[in-house]
Amino acid sequence: MLAVRHLSKKIDGKAVLADVSFELGEGRVAGLIGRNGAGKTTLLKVMSGILDPDGGEVLFEGRSIHWEPEVKRELVFIPDTPEAWYGYTGWGAAYMFGQIYPRFNPVYFRDTMNRFGLPLDRNIRQFSKGMRMMFSTALGLSTRAKLVLLDEPTNGIDPIAKKQVLTLLMEAAADGMSLIISSHLLEELERMTDAILLMRSGGVETHASEGVADGIVTKLQVVFAGEAPEAWLRSPDVRVLDHIGRVYTLLLNAAPGSAAAGELVAMQPMLMEPLPVRLEDLYVWKLGGEPHEG
Amino acid sequence: MKGNAWFKGMRPLLGREYAQARLFVFAVPIVHFLTLGMTRMNQWFWSDLDTNLQNRLEDHAFSHGDLYRYVYDSGSHEVVGRFWLLLAAFVLALVQIGVERRNGSQELLFSMPYSRNRIYFSKWLLGALLFTGSLLANTLVDAIVLAASPASDYFRADYFAVQFGYSLLVVLAGYSCALLVGSFTGSVASQTVLTWVLVALPIVFVELLDYSLRAHGIYLERHGELYDSYTHVLWGDRIQDWLNFFGYASAEYLAISWAKALALLALLIASLALGLLAYSRNPTENNGKLMVFKRGETVLRYGFVLCASMVAGLLGTELLRLSGGEQVGYDIGFVIGCVLSALGIRKLLRLRFKY
């Protein structure tokens, strides 16, 4: 349904996107992760036609969203700040979207606003930051568009509201809507997504959410028999996640060709217990050594 | 059928433009009425009129020019109305483009299933409809007032038709230019400054260039042999006449000509076409900067340095009255101005403005 091909974008001379390519099928949910300033918002803005790419293309159902913007009737972008809706009430915004998006569902919008406890007739400017985000998410999902791009949908909202928003997103996914969610909520993303798009150095790596780190990294709890091998722990194939006394929690490079696991076995540690690898571990493994890119 | 769908598709865009320009939709016709219909009513209904008004009009209105001078005030009310509408057009263009760049509205619009050309055209269309409506309604009111006044014998329908048509061209050309400036500037501040700079540029630049050349002993067009007989360069006057927008806007009735109308029409078409082109290629990531296009930055950089250097040269001539003559003072000022302005514009071009 969505194909991003060789996207590149420079902003102020800096390559924010460099040869970004990935695909997303119908009804699939992807999490977009990366460090602050990695280019997540830029990627979403290019995918929604707000920014023009320097190179490459974004195809929605085989048609370029930049050359044929009318295909965006089935593609909605929900930004992290809905400032553009200041001056509108919930109903006013719904009326406008109802004219633009052919499958906009006002009943769904009303019900969702009620579910969030948001008044429909109050100016959005008077909403708190969290309320604005909830309104924005409700409005975007009410379009019932095939693909919804969300930039930090849980930005600034309290834990209860966060849970409500995530539930809403999961319901939308269950209804067959495709979502790309940019977020730092790694645990939630791992649970609710089919794929993870990891942004790094301007590029995107695609990982399946299930077994996200398979063949990439293993996580172990290790107790060394004697002194910890400092040089080995500092090697590029090893990352120390935690260290309490002689108990180390480690990530080891599991890619073919890496000798880290063999070297560890050869050291004959007192304890070597595998732990489940979470998305957060992959994130730390891939991005832990990188500075903020903003 | 396709055209119908196209106009139907414009509705949400026009609705959004209306929502953010609602104040203008009500205020513009009212203010316009105060400057035109109301003033005319004041002139004919509420002022003390000469008891021999009819005789006076007959005495004075014997010639074409006198008729318009005494009955229609030479069209000065229309001129004032045009300037109010131009001011409104300038502010409306700021709201529609400059303000939108920094409050997320442009991003919302660009994410919608519309081409940027269509978005820009909807903006222009709203303003065009507003100004056309205001001009039409107020010209009709003005005509009715005159038809009901003691000077009704001198009612001339063609006068009102000409004033309506010419004023419409002035206002739409000015509005299109204001939107065009918005399409390549990145903030409210730069749109404001550049709009007025471009309006004043033909006059100011010719004067600066003329002064700079004279400081170096170059007189482009002399009348006679002696320095004292030097008059303004004719080519400069002509450029100022042709390019001074206020000259067109302030044209009273008898000064309105087909040449002026065609020049305004050409300006309208060119600025609308260029605005569509610039907006469709808008690099949104540069919002907040002085200019959104790299080429625009280059033009601004060199233009600013050139003008600022000439101003500094002019100041140098006045402040440094050296024995070497005007040229030395000018050149010192020019070089200092060149360096300072180059540094200043370099810094300014890197900044991002909140507004």
XYZ file of C-alpha atoms in Angstrom:
649
model
C 0.000 0.000 0.000
C 2.764 2.455 0.953
C 6.159 2.340 -0.681
C 8.907 4.741 0.270
C 11.736 4.613 -2.213
C 15.198 6.104 -1.871
C 14.016 9.228 -0.063
C 16.595 11.861 0.643
C 16.200 15.251 2.241
C 18.674 17.883 3.323
C 17.742 20.645 5.738
C 20.162 23.531 6.222
C 22.816 21.539 4.402
C 22.498 18.523 6.718
C 21.304 15.203 5.292
C 18.323 14.360 7.498
C 17.071 11.558 5.278
C 19.504 9.514 3.214
C 18.247 6.821 0.868
C 15.270 5.851 3.021
C 13.298 2.912 1.649
C 10.631 0.690 3.162
C 7.164 -0.629 2.474
C 4.037 -0.999 4.544
C 1.204 -3.346 3.681
C -2.520 -2.768 4.128
C -3.747 -3.080 7.712
C -0.219 -3.099 9.110
C 1.040 -1.039 12.022
C 4.602 0.250 12.177
C 6.443 2.020 14.963
C 8.902 4.720 13.957
C 11.677 5.054 16.490
C 14.960 6.896 16.721
C 16.804 9.395 18.845
C 15.678 12.986 19.136
C 16.589 14.802 15.940
C 17.035 11.566 14.003
C 14.553 12.748 11.367
C 11.338 10.974 12.379
C 9.150 14.073 12.031
C 10.897 15.009 8.787
C 10.182 11.543 7.396
C 6.508 11.767 8.360
C 6.251 15.243 6.840
C 7.804 14.069 3.586
C 5.466 11.067 3.555
C 2.445 13.329 3.998
C 3.508 15.845 1.348
C 4.297 18.711 3.714
C 7.947 18.592 2.713
C 9.225 17.860 -0.757
C 11.979 15.263 -0.957
C 15.294 16.130 -2.620
C 15.264 12.666 -4.151
C 13.175 9.513 -4.152
C 9.425 9.109 -3.961
C 6.532 8.176 -1.712
C 3.979 5.964 -3.424
C 0.548 5.328 -1.972
C -1.214 2.531 -3.804
C 1.261 3.029 -6.618
C 0.697 6.789 -6.993
C 3.068 9.537 -5.905
C 1.652 11.588 -3.050
C 3.699 14.576 -4.235
C 2.569 14.515 -7.849
C -0.977 13.346 -7.212
C -1.986 14.879 -3.870
C -5.577 13.699 -4.292
C -4.422 10.213 -3.235
C -4.056 11.700 0.246
C -7.812 11.377 0.755
C -6.796 8.028 2.237
C -3.705 9.295 4.058
C -3.815 11.515 7.126
C -1.001 13.060 9.118
C -1.527 13.860 12.793
C 1.206 16.275 13.960
C 2.555 16.498 17.484
C 1.078 19.981 17.963
C -2.396 20.693 16.592
C -1.839 24.470 16.698
C -3.425 24.793 13.264
C -6.826 24.038 14.763
C -6.807 26.998 17.132
C -9.941 28.980 16.471
C -11.940 25.865 15.624
C -14.284 23.873 17.834
C -14.363 20.110 17.642
C -17.469 20.286 15.495
C -15.935 22.945 13.250
C -12.873 20.811 12.611
C -15.067 17.753 12.001
C -17.184 19.694 9.505
C -14.084 20.674 7.564
C -12.577 17.177 7.555
C -15.975 15.794 6.599
C -15.795 17.815 3.375
C -12.284 16.623 2.597
C -12.061 12.976 3.600
C -14.760 10.866 1.930
C -15.043 8.292 4.713
C -14.977 10.728 7.638
C -17.238 9.356 10.352
C -18.826 12.100 12.511
C -20.469 9.554 14.824
C -17.110 7.936 15.543
C -15.646 11.410 16.127
C -18.414 12.389 18.543
C -18.170 9.088 20.419
C -14.389 9.302 20.674
C -14.479 12.893 21.909
C -17.044 11.848 24.509
C -14.910 8.874 25.469
C -11.958 11.219 26.050
C -14.218 13.619 27.934
C -13.503 16.419 25.434
C -16.169 19.070 24.774
C -17.163 19.335 21.124
C -18.206 22.966 21.226
C -15.206 24.517 22.927
C -12.407 26.268 21.047
C -9.391 23.974 20.663
C -7.184 26.870 21.810
C -8.733 26.514 25.259
C -7.771 22.834 25.514
C -4.753 21.729 27.535
C -1.775 20.260 25.654
C -2.918 16.710 26.362
C -6.514 17.449 25.371
C -5.312 18.899 22.081
C -3.377 15.748 21.297
C -6.381 13.580 22.117
C -8.607 15.770 19.936
C -6.103 15.609 17.114
C -5.871 11.821 17.301
C -9.659 11.457 17.445
C -10.045 13.732 14.419
C -7.399 11.917 12.384
C -8.762 8.475 13.110
C -12.312 9.633 12.349
C -11.298 10.078 8.711
C -11.167 6.267 8.552
C -8.370 6.782 6.051
C -6.422 3.720 4.988
C -3.167 5.099 6.375
C -2.690 7.383 9.373
C 0.692 8.866 10.259
C 0.980 9.881 13.902
C 3.790 12.009 15.287
C 4.171 11.406 19.034
C 0.450 10.825 19.683
C 1.025 10.457 23.425
C 3.046 13.660 23.667
C 2.133 15.579 26.829
C -0.818 13.480 27.924
C -1.316 11.900 31.342
C -0.966 8.125 31.912
C -4.718 7.447 31.903
C -5.276 9.404 28.702
C -2.191 7.756 27.220
C -3.754 4.370 27.795
C -6.981 5.583 26.168
C -5.146 6.866 23.110
C -3.181 3.646 22.719
C -6.386 1.619 23.052
C -7.965 3.777 20.359
C -4.995 3.178 18.079
C -5.184 -0.561 18.636
C -8.895 -0.509 17.842
C -8.189 1.423 14.644
C -5.565 -1.145 13.680
C -8.033 -3.936 14.418
C -10.493 -2.175 12.080
C -7.930 -2.533 9.307
C -6.406 0.961 9.309
C -2.666 1.116 8.685
C -0.719 3.223 11.130
C 2.783 4.578 11.337
C 3.379 5.783 14.867
C 6.396 7.826 15.810
C 6.956 7.423 19.530
C 9.436 6.841 22.297
C 7.064 4.423 24.070
C 9.059 1.381 23.059
C 7.240 -1.124 25.232
C 3.863 -0.135 23.843
C 5.138 -0.023 20.278
C 6.563 -3.502 20.576
C 3.195 -4.769 21.744
C 0.969 -3.054 19.195
C 3.033 -2.925 15.996
C 3.850 -5.378 13.250
C 7.060 -3.681 12.227
C 9.600 -1.307 13.647
C 11.198 1.404 11.520
C 14.392 2.382 13.254
C 15.882 5.681 12.134
C 19.611 5.967 12.299
C 22.044 8.280 10.547
C 19.366 9.405 8.120
C 18.417 5.877 7.100
C 15.679 3.487 8.170
C 16.140 -0.113 9.231
C 13.015 -2.258 9.161
C 12.538 -4.959 11.782
C 9.600 -7.253 12.455
C 8.192 -6.464 15.897
C 7.993 -10.109 16.799
C 11.472 -11.349 17.561
C 12.653 -7.832 16.918
C 16.287 -8.590 17.641
C 16.518 -12.101 16.261
C 19.878 -12.620 14.636
C 21.014 -9.170 15.701
C 21.651 -9.211 19.402
C 21.340 -11.534 22.406
C 20.811 -10.490 25.988
C 22.529 -12.337 28.803
C 22.899 -12.126 32.546
C 26.468 -13.096 33.341
C 28.485 -13.633 36.536
C 32.198 -13.860 35.861
C 34.322 -16.267 37.886
C 37.109 -13.828 38.651
C 37.859 -10.244 37.578
C 35.539 -8.965 34.854
C 37.329 -8.860 31.479
C 37.340 -5.062 31.018
C 38.839 -5.066 27.534
C 36.282 -7.593 26.321
C 33.420 -5.625 27.897
C 34.538 -2.511 26.008
C 34.722 -4.308 22.672
C 32.288 -3.187 19.938
C 30.454 -6.534 20.033
C 29.510 -6.130 23.693
C 27.367 -3.545 25.490
C 26.953 -3.474 29.253
C 23.352 -2.635 30.119
C 23.629 -3.030 33.864
C 26.254 -3.962 36.422
C 25.563 -4.753 40.057
C 28.511 -6.298 41.901
C 29.687 -9.217 39.794
C 26.367 -9.563 37.969
C 26.408 -8.088 34.486
C 23.509 -7.679 32.082
C 24.990 -7.690 28.602
C 23.991 -7.352 24.993
C 26.121 -9.376 22.591
C 26.362 -9.073 18.879
C 24.567 -12.130 17.479
C 25.233 -11.398 13.838
C 26.975 -14.135 11.899
C 30.709 -13.673 12.126
C 30.728 -12.184 15.603
C 33.020 -14.008 18.007
C 31.610 -12.395 21.187
C 29.448 -15.319 22.248
C 32.267 -17.834 21.682
C 34.722 -15.689 23.629
C 32.301 -15.478 26.538
C 31.838 -19.241 26.645
C 35.604 -19.648 26.589
C 35.847 -17.467 29.731
C 33.721 -20.040 31.574
C 31.590 -17.588 33.566
C 29.899 -18.797 36.768
C 26.467 -17.892 35.330
C 25.371 -17.241 31.777
C 21.595 -16.925 31.531
C 19.781 -15.758 28.371
C 17.174 -13.050 28.844
C 14.345 -12.064 26.464
C 15.419 -9.266 24.111
C 13.006 -6.347 24.059
C 12.654 -3.516 21.565
C 14.323 -1.247 24.078
C 17.395 -3.498 23.989
C 17.558 -3.268 20.223
C 17.181 0.501 20.519
C 20.078 0.711 22.969
C 22.163 -1.676 20.886
C 21.629 0.248 17.686
C 21.509 3.793 18.962
C 23.074 3.747 22.419
C 26.434 4.974 21.218
C 25.030 7.755 19.069
C 24.709 11.319 20.256
C 21.472 13.246 19.805
C 21.239 14.111 16.162
C 19.271 17.305 16.426
C -18.737 17.604 -14.507
C -15.034 17.745 -13.775
C -15.234 21.501 -13.279
C -18.098 21.050 -10.864
C -16.035 18.607 -8.811
C -13.135 21.057 -8.879
C -15.251 23.863 -7.430
C -16.788 21.482 -4.901
C -13.263 20.566 -3.865
C -12.495 24.267 -3.307
C -15.215 24.623 -0.689
C -13.246 23.334 2.309
C -10.242 25.434 1.328
C -12.338 28.546 0.893
C -14.071 27.694 4.169
C -10.735 27.567 5.951
C -9.626 30.838 4.363
C -12.903 32.417 5.399
C -12.499 31.124 8.957
C -9.147 32.836 9.359
C -10.070 36.007 7.470
C -13.583 36.390 8.885
C -12.812 39.789 10.368
C -11.771 41.126 6.973
C -14.922 39.893 5.289
C -16.973 42.149 7.532
C -14.555 45.016 8.120
C -13.391 45.664 4.553
C -16.769 46.611 3.016
C -17.628 48.753 6.034
C -14.367 50.695 6.025
C -14.634 51.021 2.260
C -18.128 52.470 2.671
C -16.816 55.005 5.180
C -14.266 56.246 2.655
C -16.531 56.296 -0.388
C -20.311 56.215 -0.025
C -20.315 57.874 3.376
C -17.984 60.639 2.226
C -20.142 61.233 -0.833
C -23.263 61.361 1.363
C -21.511 63.808 3.624
C -20.645 65.953 0.616
C -24.126 66.064 -0.883
C -26.581 65.458 1.947
C -25.090 66.604 5.203
C -22.983 69.623 4.245
C -24.335 73.126 3.794
C -24.917 73.477 0.107
C -24.836 76.656 -1.826
C -28.387 77.777 -2.583
C -27.328 78.434 -6.128
C -25.759 75.051 -6.443
C -27.431 74.230 -9.725
C -26.224 77.467 -11.286
C -22.736 76.930 -9.884
C -22.591 73.449 -11.297
C -23.812 74.668 -14.646
C -21.238 77.452 -14.589
C -18.415 75.117 -13.757
C -19.466 72.026 -15.603
C -19.154 73.500 -19.015
C -16.144 71.405 -19.817
C -15.361 67.740 -19.436
C -12.673 68.299 -16.776
C -14.709 70.690 -14.670
C -17.647 68.307 -14.526
C -15.538 65.640 -12.840
C -13.707 68.164 -10.684
C -16.794 69.760 -9.170
C -19.280 66.924 -9.205
C -17.072 63.917 -8.555
C -14.239 65.605 -6.660
C -11.952 64.375 -9.451
C -12.324 60.848 -8.047
C -10.390 61.556 -4.855
C -12.812 59.514 -2.747
C -12.136 56.501 -4.921
C -8.394 57.045 -4.515
C -8.738 57.046 -0.718
C -10.899 53.927 -0.949
C -8.249 52.207 -3.072
C -5.559 52.914 -0.487
C -7.698 51.494 2.305
C -8.357 48.386 0.256
C -4.647 48.060 -0.542
C -3.837 48.284 3.155
C -6.435 45.583 3.859
C -4.988 43.472 1.022
C -1.517 43.742 2.527
C -2.716 42.647 6.004
C -4.886 39.881 4.536
C -1.893 38.527 2.601
C 0.109 38.524 5.843
C -2.599 36.524 7.613
C -3.050 34.131 4.704
C 0.610 33.321 4.138
C 3.076 34.790 6.664
C 1.139 33.900 9.808
C 0.288 30.455 8.436
C 3.928 29.545 8.082
C 4.531 29.599 11.806
C 1.293 28.349 13.352
C 1.100 24.955 11.707
C -1.690 25.912 9.308
C 0.495 25.606 6.246
C 1.539 22.124 7.305
C -2.094 21.155 7.820
C -3.013 22.465 4.367
C -0.052 20.797 2.671
C -0.945 17.451 4.264
C -4.431 17.628 2.746
C -5.320 16.069 -0.603
C -4.938 19.305 -2.547
C -2.205 20.583 -4.789
C -0.372 23.629 -3.528
C -1.522 25.549 -6.588
C -5.078 24.943 -5.558
C -4.394 26.017 -1.974
C -2.755 29.228 -3.185
C -5.528 29.877 -5.675
C -8.160 29.454 -2.943
C -6.373 32.124 -0.922
C -6.251 34.476 -3.883
C -9.850 33.722 -4.771
C -11.113 34.574 -1.299
C -9.338 37.929 -1.371
C -10.407 38.591 -4.963
C -14.044 37.864 -4.137
C -13.867 40.022 -1.035
C -12.378 43.036 -2.810
C -14.555 42.652 -5.890
C -17.649 42.430 -3.710
C -16.643 45.422 -1.646
C -15.868 47.511 -4.724
C -19.047 46.486 -6.507
C -21.315 47.128 -3.526
C -19.697 50.414 -2.597
C -19.561 51.691 -6.169
C -23.282 50.937 -6.451
C -23.954 52.767 -3.176
C -21.847 55.675 -4.397
C -23.730 55.793 -7.700
C -27.089 55.700 -5.921
C -26.007 58.526 -3.603
C -25.002 60.678 -6.545
C -28.132 59.811 -8.483
C -30.188 60.967 -5.511
C -28.121 64.087 -4.865
C -28.724 67.643 -6.089
C -26.092 66.901 -8.747
C -28.109 64.048 -10.213
C -28.242 65.816 -13.594
C -24.549 65.175 -13.869
C -24.757 61.481 -13.138
C -22.447 59.599 -15.492
C -22.696 55.787 -15.459
C -19.413 55.487 -17.351
C -17.643 57.332 -14.522
C -18.645 54.638 -12.045
C -17.869 51.835 -14.472
C -14.374 53.192 -15.086
C -13.735 53.770 -11.381
C -14.925 50.265 -10.520
C -12.849 48.588 -13.215
C -9.691 50.569 -12.551
C -9.928 50.297 -8.760
C -10.466 46.551 -9.102
C -7.313 46.244 -11.190
C -5.317 48.347 -8.697
C -6.479 46.364 -5.676
C -6.192 42.914 -7.260
C -2.743 43.710 -8.654
C -1.624 44.977 -5.226
C -3.147 41.967 -3.485
C -1.547 39.518 -5.929
C 1.824 41.193 -5.394
C 1.412 41.012 -1.594
C 0.611 37.292 -1.841
C 3.552 36.803 -4.201
C 5.937 38.380 -1.676
C 4.459 36.053 0.958
C 5.139 33.051 -1.245
C 8.901 33.544 -1.155
C 9.443 35.122 2.266
C 9.560 32.889 5.307
C 8.018 34.943 8.099
C 5.556 37.698 8.897
C 8.437 40.081 9.593
C 10.223 39.487 6.304
C 6.968 39.553 4.329
C 6.064 42.906 5.883
C 9.438 44.519 5.351
C 9.964 43.171 1.860
C 6.502 44.174 0.662
C 7.136 47.808 1.552
C 10.726 47.711 0.363
C 9.607 46.450 -3.043
C 6.929 49.140 -3.235
C 9.475 51.871 -2.473
C 12.366 50.329 -4.413
C 11.761 51.883 -7.856
C 11.814 55.373 -6.383
C 14.551 54.887 -3.823
C 16.861 52.867 -6.053
C 16.757 55.343 -8.911
C 17.532 58.185 -6.510
C 20.399 56.265 -4.892
C 21.857 55.275 -8.229
C 21.565 58.797 -9.577
C 23.273 60.198 -6.475
C 26.014 57.577 -6.601
C 26.780 58.341 -10.230
C 26.786 62.065 -9.620
C 29.220 61.579 -6.715
C 31.579 60.139 -9.318
C 30.981 62.933 -11.794
C 28.729 60.899 -14.058
C 25.658 62.759 -15.245
C 23.585 60.439 -17.320
C 21.500 63.089 -18.976
C 22.380 66.717 -18.858
C 20.447 69.643 -20.060
C 22.973 72.169 -21.153
C 26.674 72.324 -20.483
C 26.834 73.594 -16.943
C 26.470 71.654 -13.736
C 23.786 74.057 -12.536
C 21.613 73.175 -15.461
C 21.561 69.519 -14.462
C 18.067 68.246 -13.906
C 16.747 64.892 -12.888
C 17.692 62.177 -15.268
C 14.794 61.599 -17.566
C 15.229 57.833 -17.718
C 15.019 57.765 -13.924
C 11.820 59.731 -13.929
C 10.374 57.390 -16.479
C 11.336 54.301 -14.491
C 9.829 55.864 -11.395
C 6.651 56.656 -13.305
C 6.332 53.192 -14.768
C 7.212 51.225 -11.659
C 5.779 53.367 -8.886
C 2.727 51.407 -7.822
C 1.392 54.274 -5.750
C 1.368 56.365 -8.912
C -1.142 53.916 -10.388
C -3.136 53.641 -7.177
C -3.449 57.406 -6.764
C -4.557 58.111 -10.330
C -7.585 60.395 -10.264
C -10.354 59.986 -12.773
C -8.909 61.967 -15.660
C -5.488 60.355 -15.205
C -6.872 56.856 -15.695
C -5.801 55.470 -19.050
C -5.856 52.223 -20.952
C -2.070 52.082 -20.707
C -2.244 52.202 -16.909
C -5.045 49.643 -16.839
C -3.127 47.272 -19.091
C 0.030 47.680 -17.009
C -1.967 46.772 -13.901
C -3.535 43.805 -15.673
C -0.093 42.579 -16.715
C 1.148 43.012 -13.134
C -1.872 41.116 -11.819
C -1.403 38.183 -14.193
C 2.374 38.040 -13.715
C 2.241 38.217 -9.925
C -0.515 35.611 -9.720
C 1.381 33.237 -12.020
C 4.679 33.751 -10.180
C 2.926 33.346 -6.826
C 1.431 30.031 -7.928
C 4.824 28.867 -9.136
C 6.666 29.909 -5.960
C 4.032 28.486 -3.626
C 3.935 25.151 -5.444
C 7.680 24.801 -4.892
C 7.599 26.064 -1.344
C 10.399 24.554 0.760
C 8.424 24.336 3.996
C 11.523 23.470 5.977
C 12.742 27.052 5.518
C 9.717 28.620 7.202
C 10.865 31.244 9.663
C 13.816 32.358 7.550
C 13.930 35.677 5.723
C 13.590 33.925 2.380
C 12.486 30.371 1.725
C 14.321 29.938 -1.578
C 18.114 29.812 -1.902
C 17.994 31.966 -5.019
C 15.834 34.461 -3.155
C 18.473 34.613 -0.451
C 21.128 35.335 -3.057
C 19.095 38.134 -4.648
C 18.304 39.603 -1.230
C 21.939 39.398 -0.136
C 23.314 41.252 -3.151
C 20.421 43.675 -3.331
C 20.691 44.545 0.334
C 24.461 45.003 0.204
C 24.216 47.175 -2.913
C 21.497 49.447 -1.537
C 22.965 49.649 1.960
C 26.404 50.466 0.490
C 24.941 53.246 -1.638
C 23.146 54.676 1.410
C 26.406 54.473 3.368
C 28.180 56.174 0.465
C 25.612 58.943 0.580
C 26.154 59.327 4.312
C 29.916 59.232 3.756
C 29.658 62.113 1.318
C 27.764 64.175 3.877
C 29.832 63.247 6.928
C 33.300 63.167 5.386
C 33.611 66.340 3.455
C 37.197 65.794 2.388
C 39.438 67.912 0.262
C 39.510 65.133 -2.284
C 35.924 65.915 -3.169
C 32.644 64.089 -2.880
C 33.937 60.903 -4.415
C 36.391 60.047 -1.608
C 33.757 60.423 1.119
C 31.323 58.410 -0.938
C 33.804 55.623 -1.599
C 34.816 55.345 2.063
C 31.179 55.191 3.115
C 30.410 52.705 0.358
C 33.172 50.300 1.378
C 32.268 50.502 5.080
C 28.596 50.020 4.223
C 29.445 47.095 1.973
C 31.361 45.265 4.714
C 28.842 45.973 7.486
C 25.793 45.132 5.387
C 27.387 41.920 4.089
C 28.034 40.811 7.674
C 24.574 41.930 8.793
C 22.641 40.199 6.016
C 24.717 37.048 6.495
C 23.620 36.947 10.119
C 19.998 37.784 9.285
C 19.764 35.074 6.634
C 20.756 32.459 9.199
C 18.099 33.439 11.718
C 14.695 31.860 12.051
C 11.991 34.247 13.135
C 9.068 33.214 15.288
C 6.905 35.740 13.465
